[in-house]
């Protein structure tokens, strides 16, 4: 454990007249230490303490008085106000404790008509949640604590000048015994101290206090930037006297209270000491201090170091036979409005987990502001119950130990039966050793107010969520000596699933056939598939689907369109943007499937809220949010495009949207081109930015502005058109497609010329019309899909704007080819291509009648292979070691990779699926990523699987390592897997098992 402690520096209060003033709060008692009569004043201080939504929670009180001789005596105190908000929110359960499955009610009170959010989670979740993510009244009030009056950073009177004035007026400098020595040797030092209480008192009554200046650590005639502290040499420069005080005085109290004082009318007096500093001039020397009260060669702060606390801490019944199957970590997560009487009540069914639940509510009100409840706890409890400890997941064929814990909170020991079985016959029960079959029936004696743990070995035969059923029952008429013999009849049954996976690496093959339903002849489609030699036995599985709608596969898989991680600001948009085009299509085609529309709108709301995590205060967005140095032009344009279109269906803050738009517009240069700011992870877009003209990024930003509502006749669009038209010609299909769509949206007559260039370099084949890339390193499936999709959007927009139908003949062949690139979920490769492709498909589908149009035939084959794929894009080396001094319970995984193609990768993902029975050490991964400002930008931990986001990978090898800790026992574990891939070009990958 970390050591903790505190250090407090205490200084005496100095008064020439030995006067004192102490503010007494609460029941504190003041000891009589003055030589004069003590006078107690009772003062009533009135201030508003009920405006904590806009005022500090700390009040500073300063009390002072002036003596007849002009001396000021003072004291200052801080008063903390009880933490409360105008909108008082409270949660209350109908009971403190209930059985699993029981009926309870939860009530919330707040300011009438408040909008409230409510969350109830298992206490174990809250214990594992960092305190910075828990919204409390204290954390909320810390935001307004900045309104508190702060103490002065510097004294209102300069120590050095004050004390120097005292000596000049006949003080210390007039005493020859205190004159600094002409030389100082390395073996001796001269210390000069003088009790100055009398002289300072006398002189202070006649001197004029200085006007306020900032405190200086060295004489004002010496520039501090030319001084360094020396620890070696004592030769080389003049000696300066240093004056300081170890005491505090009346003016110090004003400093502490943050209050200025007109000290022209009164005097403040304090003791001071005389010391010597030895300064060296120049860039190669430090300045040193020797002698005096500051101590040895390293010097120090007057008073023995910084004041304050130092530590390591941061800112914290009847039994039933019902089977328990519902074990959520999050029980409730809802949004509701409080009634006009300020109350809300909900009837609930208690989950099956025996645990403590923690509820929190946050409410907002138009006039009373925000309110936060204190946590309200509720226990689910049984006197007799059973629980299972399982590995997070296992692979098919592995043997794992199911630990069954039986809890007995009765006052008598209980003889019990334990029965473990497979409800759906998907695993085998083994003997205690070996591979022979065993029994799932055990007996045990559970002591009173204690628990007993029994372990049973099982081996999963099938993949998927495999249910494990356990029944614990008290035996009647037990013959052994367990308990008093007069036992109560108790029983508990639960079913918990464990995830069983195939070993190896997943491979997916998808086949599509685009059929026009207007054709009269029948269509027969045959696909031949062949399993590779390295296939994992029995891992092949597949399905076929016929959907009379281009967006059908997408609608069926909303929320799961891409088999890629969603952990950054761009990837999160895959859960947001596709829903826009689905709803647009449903509305335009008059399809009355409100369930799908409602689900899509709900996904939009969730995606919108998540995306705000990646927003900067200036309105821009970046891939990893505030951990990035600045917003990204590219991602901000992407988000603006989506938010602008989503505002027709969900509540989007228009002020925020305007701020985002203005941030983008501020990046437009005099030539009309937009400046690339922030990290650009997509190399396809980067190619246009790195070339002589940034016209590609300008076209992309222009598309976003127009789709978000910017007029195509505005100045910013006109100037952007100039940038695009003035750019050098290109034969890159990706650039041409984006520029064609941008010009079409702006209704530019130059669109036709760009479309002609684009169609001239297209490829037409049996699978449709598409574009190839001359440079294999520029090519990727995702970029090809984007290119084709932008071409469709450009043609459809141009046709609508100019009523020129000459390009429409190309649309259907392009749509056919796009469809062949779909994955089994209805999405495509990654975020960008999926969103643009769905936008193009939705735009095309809206032109067709609901009853007619194309039909999709889809066949998906999935299987696992033993060895991972390497396509000479990345090198990959994986080692696992036992650290010196560690047991076999802990191992370290080290992954090293480099990019072996020219240039560098896009943003890359490293996925590590650790061996079954081991759990990644979260602290190591936290340290690896830190605050996300280094090479490793983000981590995701899904029990035993780790995903690390890497900004880019170059030819220089990078390595990461972390520990894994042994969890529940797993015998004969299959190898873990490691995979590294380019997010925007996932075909560039390497993997090892």
Coordinates of N, CA and C in Angstrom, one line a residue, residues 730-887:
X730 N -6.4 15.4 -61.6 CA -6.0 14.1 -61.0 C -6.7 13.0 -61.7
X731 N -6.1 11.8 -61.6 CA -6.7 10.6 -62.2 C -7.1 9.6 -61.0
X732 N -7.0 10.1 -59.8 CA -7.3 9.2 -58.7 C -8.8 9.1 -58.6
X733 N -9.4 8.0 -58.7 CA -10.9 7.8 -58.7 C -11.5 8.3 -57.4
X734 N -10.9 8.1 -56.3 CA -11.4 8.5 -55.0 C -11.6 10.0 -54.9
X735 N -10.5 10.7 -55.4 CA -10.6 12.2 -55.4 C -11.7 12.7 -56.4
X736 N -11.7 12.1 -57.5 CA -12.7 12.5 -58.5 C -14.1 12.3 -58.0
X737 N -14.4 11.2 -57.4 CA -15.8 10.9 -56.9 C -16.2 11.9 -55.9
X738 N -15.3 12.2 -54.9 CA -15.7 13.1 -53.8 C -15.9 14.5 -54.4
X739 N -15.0 14.9 -55.3 CA -15.2 16.3 -55.9 C -16.4 16.3 -56.8
X740 N -16.8 15.3 -57.5 CA -18.0 15.3 -58.3 C -19.2 15.5 -57.4
X741 N -19.3 14.8 -56.3 CA -20.4 14.9 -55.4 C -20.5 16.3 -54.8
X742 N -19.3 16.9 -54.4 CA -19.3 18.2 -53.9 C -19.8 19.3 -54.9
X743 N -19.3 19.1 -56.2 CA -19.8 20.1 -57.2 C -21.3 19.9 -57.5
X744 N -21.7 18.7 -57.5 CA -23.2 18.4 -57.7 C -24.0 19.1 -56.7
X745 N -23.6 18.9 -55.4 CA -24.4 19.6 -54.3 C -24.4 21.1 -54.4
X746 N -23.3 21.6 -54.9 CA -23.2 23.1 -55.1 C -23.9 23.5 -56.4
X747 N -24.4 22.6 -57.2 CA -25.1 22.8 -58.5 C -24.1 23.6 -59.4
X748 N -22.9 23.1 -59.4 CA -21.9 23.7 -60.3 C -21.9 23.0 -61.7
X749 N -21.9 23.8 -62.7 CA -21.9 23.2 -64.1 C -20.6 22.5 -64.4
X750 N -19.6 22.6 -63.6 CA -18.4 21.9 -63.8 C -18.5 20.4 -63.4
X751 N -19.7 20.0 -62.8 CA -19.9 18.6 -62.3 C -19.7 17.7 -63.5
X752 N -20.3 18.1 -64.6 CA -20.3 17.2 -65.8 C -18.9 16.7 -66.2
X753 N -18.0 17.7 -66.2 CA -16.6 17.4 -66.7 C -16.0 16.4 -65.7
X754 N -16.2 16.6 -64.4 CA -15.6 15.6 -63.4 C -16.2 14.2 -63.6
X755 N -17.6 14.2 -63.8 CA -18.2 12.9 -64.0 C -17.7 12.2 -65.2
X756 N -17.5 12.9 -66.3 CA -16.9 12.3 -67.5 C -15.6 11.7 -67.2
X757 N -14.7 12.4 -66.5 CA -13.4 11.9 -66.1 C -13.5 10.6 -65.3
X758 N -14.4 10.6 -64.4 CA -14.6 9.5 -63.4 C -15.1 8.3 -64.2
X759 N -16.1 8.5 -65.1 CA -16.6 7.3 -65.8 C -15.6 6.7 -66.8
X760 N -14.8 7.6 -67.3 CA -13.8 7.1 -68.3 C -12.8 6.1 -67.7
X761 N -12.6 6.2 -66.4 CA -11.6 5.3 -65.8 C -12.2 4.2 -65.0
X762 N -13.5 4.0 -65.2 CA -14.2 2.9 -64.5 C -14.0 1.6 -65.1
X763 N -14.3 0.5 -64.4 CA -14.2 -0.8 -64.9 C -15.6 -1.5 -64.8
X764 N -16.0 -2.1 -65.9 CA -17.3 -2.7 -66.0 C -17.1 -4.2 -66.2
X765 N -17.8 -5.0 -65.3 CA -17.6 -6.5 -65.4 C -19.0 -7.1 -65.1
X766 N -18.9 -8.4 -65.0 CA -20.1 -9.2 -64.7 C -20.7 -8.8 -63.3
X767 N -19.8 -8.4 -62.4 CA -20.3 -8.1 -61.0 C -20.7 -6.7 -60.9
X768 N -20.6 -5.9 -61.9 CA -21.0 -4.5 -61.9 C -19.9 -3.5 -62.3
X769 N -20.2 -2.2 -62.0 CA -19.3 -1.2 -62.4 C -18.5 -0.7 -61.1
X770 N -17.2 -0.5 -61.2 CA -16.4 -0.1 -60.1 C -15.1 0.5 -60.6
X771 N -14.3 0.9 -59.6 CA -13.0 1.6 -59.9 C -11.8 0.9 -59.3
X772 N -10.8 0.7 -60.1 CA -9.6 0.1 -59.6 C -8.5 1.2 -59.4
X773 N -7.6 0.9 -58.5 CA -6.6 1.9 -58.2 C -5.2 1.5 -58.7
X774 N -4.5 2.4 -59.4 CA -3.2 2.0 -60.0 C -2.2 1.6 -59.0
X775 N -2.2 2.2 -57.9 CA -1.2 1.9 -56.8 C -1.8 1.0 -55.8
X776 N -1.2 -0.2 -55.7 CA -1.8 -1.2 -54.7 C -1.8 -0.7 -53.3
X777 N -0.9 0.2 -53.0 CA -0.9 0.7 -51.6 C -2.0 1.7 -51.3
X778 N -2.5 2.3 -52.4 CA -3.6 3.2 -52.2 C -4.9 2.5 -52.2
X779 N -4.9 1.3 -52.7 CA -6.1 0.5 -52.9 C -6.5 -0.2 -51.6
X780 N -7.8 -0.3 -51.4 CA -8.4 -1.1 -50.3 C -9.9 -1.3 -50.6
X781 N -10.4 -2.3 -50.1 CA -11.9 -2.6 -50.3 C -12.7 -1.4 -49.8
X782 N -12.3 -0.8 -48.6 CA -13.1 0.3 -48.1 C -13.1 1.5 -49.0
X783 N -11.9 1.9 -49.5 CA -11.8 3.0 -50.4 C -12.5 2.8 -51.7
X784 N -12.5 1.6 -52.2 CA -13.2 1.3 -53.4 C -14.7 1.4 -53.2
X785 N -15.2 1.0 -52.1 CA -16.6 1.1 -51.8 C -17.0 2.6 -51.6
X786 N -16.2 3.4 -50.9 CA -16.4 4.8 -50.8 C -16.5 5.5 -52.2
X787 N -15.5 5.1 -53.0 CA -15.5 5.7 -54.4 C -16.8 5.5 -55.2
X788 N -17.2 4.2 -55.2 CA -18.4 3.9 -55.9 C -19.6 4.6 -55.3
X789 N -19.7 4.7 -54.0 CA -20.8 5.3 -53.3 C -20.9 6.8 -53.6
X790 N -19.7 7.5 -53.6 CA -19.7 8.9 -53.9 C -20.2 9.1 -55.4
X791 N -19.8 8.2 -56.2 CA -20.2 8.3 -57.6 C -21.7 8.2 -57.8
X792 N -22.3 7.3 -57.1 CA -23.8 7.2 -57.1 C -24.4 8.4 -56.6
X793 N -23.9 9.0 -55.5 CA -24.5 10.2 -54.9 C -24.3 11.4 -55.9
X794 N -23.1 11.4 -56.5 CA -22.9 12.5 -57.5 C -23.8 12.4 -58.7
X795 N -24.0 11.2 -59.2 CA -24.9 11.1 -60.4 C -26.4 11.4 -60.0
X796 N -26.8 10.9 -58.9 CA -28.2 11.2 -58.5 C -28.5 12.6 -58.2
X797 N -27.5 13.3 -57.6 CA -27.7 14.7 -57.2 C -27.6 15.6 -58.5
X798 N -26.6 15.2 -59.4 CA -26.5 16.0 -60.6 C -27.7 15.8 -61.5
X799 N -28.3 14.6 -61.6 CA -29.5 14.4 -62.4 C -30.6 15.2 -61.9
X800 N -30.8 15.3 -60.5 CA -31.9 16.0 -59.9 C -31.7 17.5 -60.2
X801 N -30.5 18.0 -60.1 CA -30.2 19.4 -60.2 C -30.3 19.9 -61.7
X802 N -29.9 19.1 -62.6 CA -29.8 19.6 -64.0 C -30.7 18.9 -64.9
X803 N -31.5 17.9 -64.4 CA -32.4 17.1 -65.2 C -31.7 16.5 -66.4
X804 N -30.5 16.1 -66.2 CA -29.7 15.4 -67.2 C -29.6 14.0 -66.8
X805 N -30.3 13.1 -67.6 CA -30.4 11.7 -67.2 C -29.3 10.8 -67.9
X806 N -28.4 11.4 -68.5 CA -27.4 10.6 -69.3 C -26.5 9.7 -68.5
X807 N -26.3 10.0 -67.2 CA -25.5 9.2 -66.4 C -26.2 8.1 -65.6
X808 N -27.6 8.2 -65.6 CA -28.3 7.3 -64.8 C -28.2 5.8 -65.2
X809 N -27.8 5.5 -66.4 CA -27.6 4.2 -66.8 C -26.4 3.5 -66.1
X810 N -25.6 4.3 -65.5 CA -24.4 3.7 -64.7 C -24.8 3.4 -63.3
X811 N -25.9 3.9 -62.8 CA -26.2 3.8 -61.4 C -26.4 2.3 -61.0
X812 N -27.3 1.6 -61.7 CA -27.6 0.3 -61.3 C -26.4 -0.7 -61.3
X813 N -25.5 -0.6 -62.3 CA -24.3 -1.5 -62.3 C -23.4 -1.1 -61.1
X814 N -23.3 0.2 -60.7 CA -22.5 0.5 -59.5 C -23.1 0.0 -58.3
X815 N -24.5 0.1 -58.2 CA -25.2 -0.4 -57.0 C -25.0 -1.9 -56.9
X816 N -25.0 -2.6 -58.0 CA -24.8 -4.1 -58.0 C -23.4 -4.4 -57.4
X817 N -22.4 -3.7 -57.8 CA -21.0 -4.0 -57.3 C -20.9 -3.6 -55.9
X818 N -21.5 -2.5 -55.4 CA -21.4 -2.1 -54.0 C -22.0 -3.2 -53.2
X819 N -23.1 -3.8 -53.6 CA -23.8 -4.8 -52.9 C -22.9 -6.1 -52.7
X820 N -22.1 -6.3 -53.7 CA -21.2 -7.5 -53.5 C -20.1 -7.4 -52.4
X821 N -19.9 -6.1 -52.0 CA -18.9 -5.9 -51.0 C -19.4 -5.9 -49.6
X822 N -20.7 -6.2 -49.4 CA -21.3 -6.2 -48.1 C -20.7 -7.4 -47.2
X823 N -20.7 -7.1 -45.9 CA -20.4 -8.2 -45.0 C -21.7 -8.9 -44.6
X824 N -21.6 -9.9 -43.7 CA -22.8 -10.7 -43.3 C -23.8 -9.9 -42.5
X825 N -23.4 -8.8 -41.9 CA -24.3 -8.0 -41.1 C -25.0 -6.9 -41.8
X826 N -24.7 -6.7 -43.1 CA -25.4 -5.7 -43.9 C -24.5 -4.4 -44.0
X827 N -23.4 -4.4 -43.3 CA -22.5 -3.3 -43.4 C -21.4 -3.6 -44.4
X828 N -20.2 -2.8 -44.3 CA -19.2 -3.0 -45.3 C -17.8 -3.3 -44.5
X829 N -16.8 -2.5 -44.8 CA -15.5 -2.8 -44.2 C -15.3 -2.0 -42.9
X830 N -15.4 -0.7 -43.0 CA -15.2 0.1 -41.7 C -16.2 1.2 -41.7
X831 N -16.0 2.2 -40.9 CA -17.0 3.2 -40.6 C -17.3 4.1 -41.8
X832 N -16.3 4.7 -42.4 CA -16.5 5.6 -43.5 C -17.2 5.0 -44.7
X833 N -16.7 3.9 -45.2 CA -17.3 3.3 -46.4 C -18.7 2.8 -46.1
X834 N -18.9 2.2 -44.9 CA -20.3 1.7 -44.6 C -21.3 2.9 -44.6
X835 N -20.9 4.0 -44.0 CA -21.9 5.1 -43.9 C -22.2 5.7 -45.3
X836 N -21.1 6.0 -46.1 CA -21.3 6.5 -47.4 C -22.1 5.6 -48.3
X837 N -21.8 4.3 -48.2 CA -22.5 3.3 -49.0 C -23.9 3.2 -48.7
X838 N -24.3 3.2 -47.4 CA -25.7 3.2 -47.0 C -26.4 4.5 -47.4
X839 N -25.7 5.6 -47.4 CA -26.3 6.8 -47.9 C -26.6 6.7 -49.4
X840 N -25.7 6.1 -50.1 CA -26.0 5.9 -51.6 C -27.1 4.9 -51.8
X841 N -27.1 3.8 -51.1 CA -28.1 2.8 -51.3 C -29.5 3.4 -50.9
X842 N -29.6 4.1 -49.8 CA -30.8 4.7 -49.4 C -31.3 5.7 -50.5
X843 N -30.4 6.5 -51.0 CA -30.8 7.5 -52.0 C -31.3 6.8 -53.3
X844 N -30.7 5.7 -53.7 CA -31.1 4.9 -54.8 C -32.5 4.3 -54.6
X845 N -32.6 3.7 -53.4 CA -33.8 2.9 -53.0 C -35.0 3.9 -53.0
X846 N -34.8 5.1 -52.6 CA -35.9 6.1 -52.6 C -36.5 6.4 -53.9
X847 N -35.7 6.1 -55.0 CA -36.2 6.4 -56.3 C -37.1 5.2 -56.8
X848 N -37.0 4.1 -56.2 CA -37.7 2.9 -56.6 C -39.1 2.8 -55.9
X849 N -40.0 2.1 -56.5 CA -41.3 1.8 -55.9 C -41.1 0.8 -54.8
X850 N -42.0 0.8 -53.8 CA -41.9 -0.1 -52.7 C -42.1 -1.5 -53.2
X851 N -43.1 -1.7 -54.1 CA -43.5 -3.0 -54.6 C -42.5 -3.6 -55.6
X852 N -41.8 -2.8 -56.3 CA -40.8 -3.3 -57.3 C -39.4 -3.2 -56.8
X853 N -38.5 -3.0 -57.7 CA -37.1 -2.8 -57.4 C -36.4 -4.1 -57.2
X854 N -35.1 -3.9 -56.8 CA -34.2 -5.1 -56.7 C -34.4 -6.0 -55.5
X855 N -34.0 -7.2 -55.6 CA -34.0 -8.2 -54.5 C -32.6 -8.6 -54.3
X856 N -32.3 -8.8 -53.0 CA -30.9 -9.2 -52.5 C -31.0 -10.7 -52.2
X857 N -30.1 -11.5 -52.8 CA -29.9 -12.9 -52.4 C -28.5 -12.9 -51.7
X858 N -28.5 -13.4 -50.5 CA -27.3 -13.3 -49.7 C -27.0 -14.7 -49.1
X859 N -25.7 -15.1 -49.2 CA -25.2 -16.3 -48.5 C -24.0 -16.0 -47.8
X860 N -24.0 -16.4 -46.5 CA -22.8 -16.0 -45.6 C -22.3 -17.3 -45.0
X861 N -21.0 -17.6 -45.2 CA -20.3 -18.7 -44.7 C -19.2 -18.2 -43.7
X862 N -19.2 -18.8 -42.5 CA -18.3 -18.5 -41.5 C -17.6 -19.8 -41.0
X863 N -16.3 -19.7 -40.8 CA -15.5 -20.8 -40.2 C -14.3 -20.2 -39.5
X864 N -13.6 -21.1 -38.8 CA -12.4 -20.7 -38.1 C -11.2 -21.5 -38.6
X865 N -10.1 -20.9 -38.6 CA -8.9 -21.5 -39.1 C -7.8 -21.5 -37.9
X866 N -6.9 -22.5 -38.0 CA -6.0 -22.6 -36.9 C -4.9 -21.5 -36.9
X867 N -4.5 -21.2 -38.1 CA -3.4 -20.2 -38.3 C -3.9 -18.9 -38.8
X868 N -3.4 -17.8 -38.3 CA -3.8 -16.5 -38.7 C -3.2 -16.1 -40.1
X869 N -3.8 -15.1 -40.7 CA -3.4 -14.7 -42.0 C -2.3 -13.6 -41.9
X870 N -1.3 -13.8 -42.8 CA -0.3 -12.8 -42.9 C -0.1 -12.3 -44.3
X871 N -0.3 -11.1 -44.6 CA -0.3 -10.6 -46.0 C 0.9 -9.6 -46.2
X872 N 1.9 -9.7 -45.5 CA 3.1 -9.0 -45.6 C 2.9 -7.5 -45.4
X873 N 2.0 -7.1 -44.6 CA 1.8 -5.7 -44.2 C 2.4 -5.4 -42.9
X874 N 2.3 -6.3 -41.9 CA 2.9 -6.1 -40.6 C 3.7 -7.3 -40.2
X875 N 4.8 -7.0 -39.5 CA 5.5 -8.1 -38.8 C 4.9 -8.2 -37.4
X876 N 4.9 -9.4 -36.8 CA 4.3 -9.6 -35.6 C 5.1 -10.7 -34.8
X877 N 5.4 -10.3 -33.6 CA 6.2 -11.2 -32.7 C 5.5 -11.2 -31.3
X878 N 5.2 -12.4 -30.8 CA 4.5 -12.5 -29.5 C 5.3 -13.4 -28.6
X879 N 5.5 -13.0 -27.3 CA 6.2 -13.8 -26.4 C 5.4 -13.7 -25.0
X880 N 5.4 -14.9 -24.3 CA 4.8 -14.9 -23.0 C 5.9 -15.4 -22.0
X881 N 6.1 -14.7 -20.9 CA 7.1 -15.1 -20.0 C 6.6 -15.0 -18.6
X882 N 7.2 -15.7 -17.7 CA 7.0 -15.6 -16.2 C 8.0 -14.7 -15.7
X883 N 7.6 -13.6 -15.0 CA 8.5 -12.6 -14.5 C 9.3 -13.1 -13.4
X884 N 10.6 -12.6 -13.3 CA 11.4 -13.0 -12.1 C 10.7 -12.8 -10.8
X885 N 10.8 -13.8 -10.0 CA 10.2 -13.6 -8.6 C 8.7 -13.9 -8.6
X886 N 8.0 -14.0 -9.8 CA 6.6 -14.2 -9.8 C 6.3 -15.7 -9.9
X887 N 5.1 -16.0 -9.5 CA 4.6 -17.4 -9.6 C 4.0 -17.6 -10.9

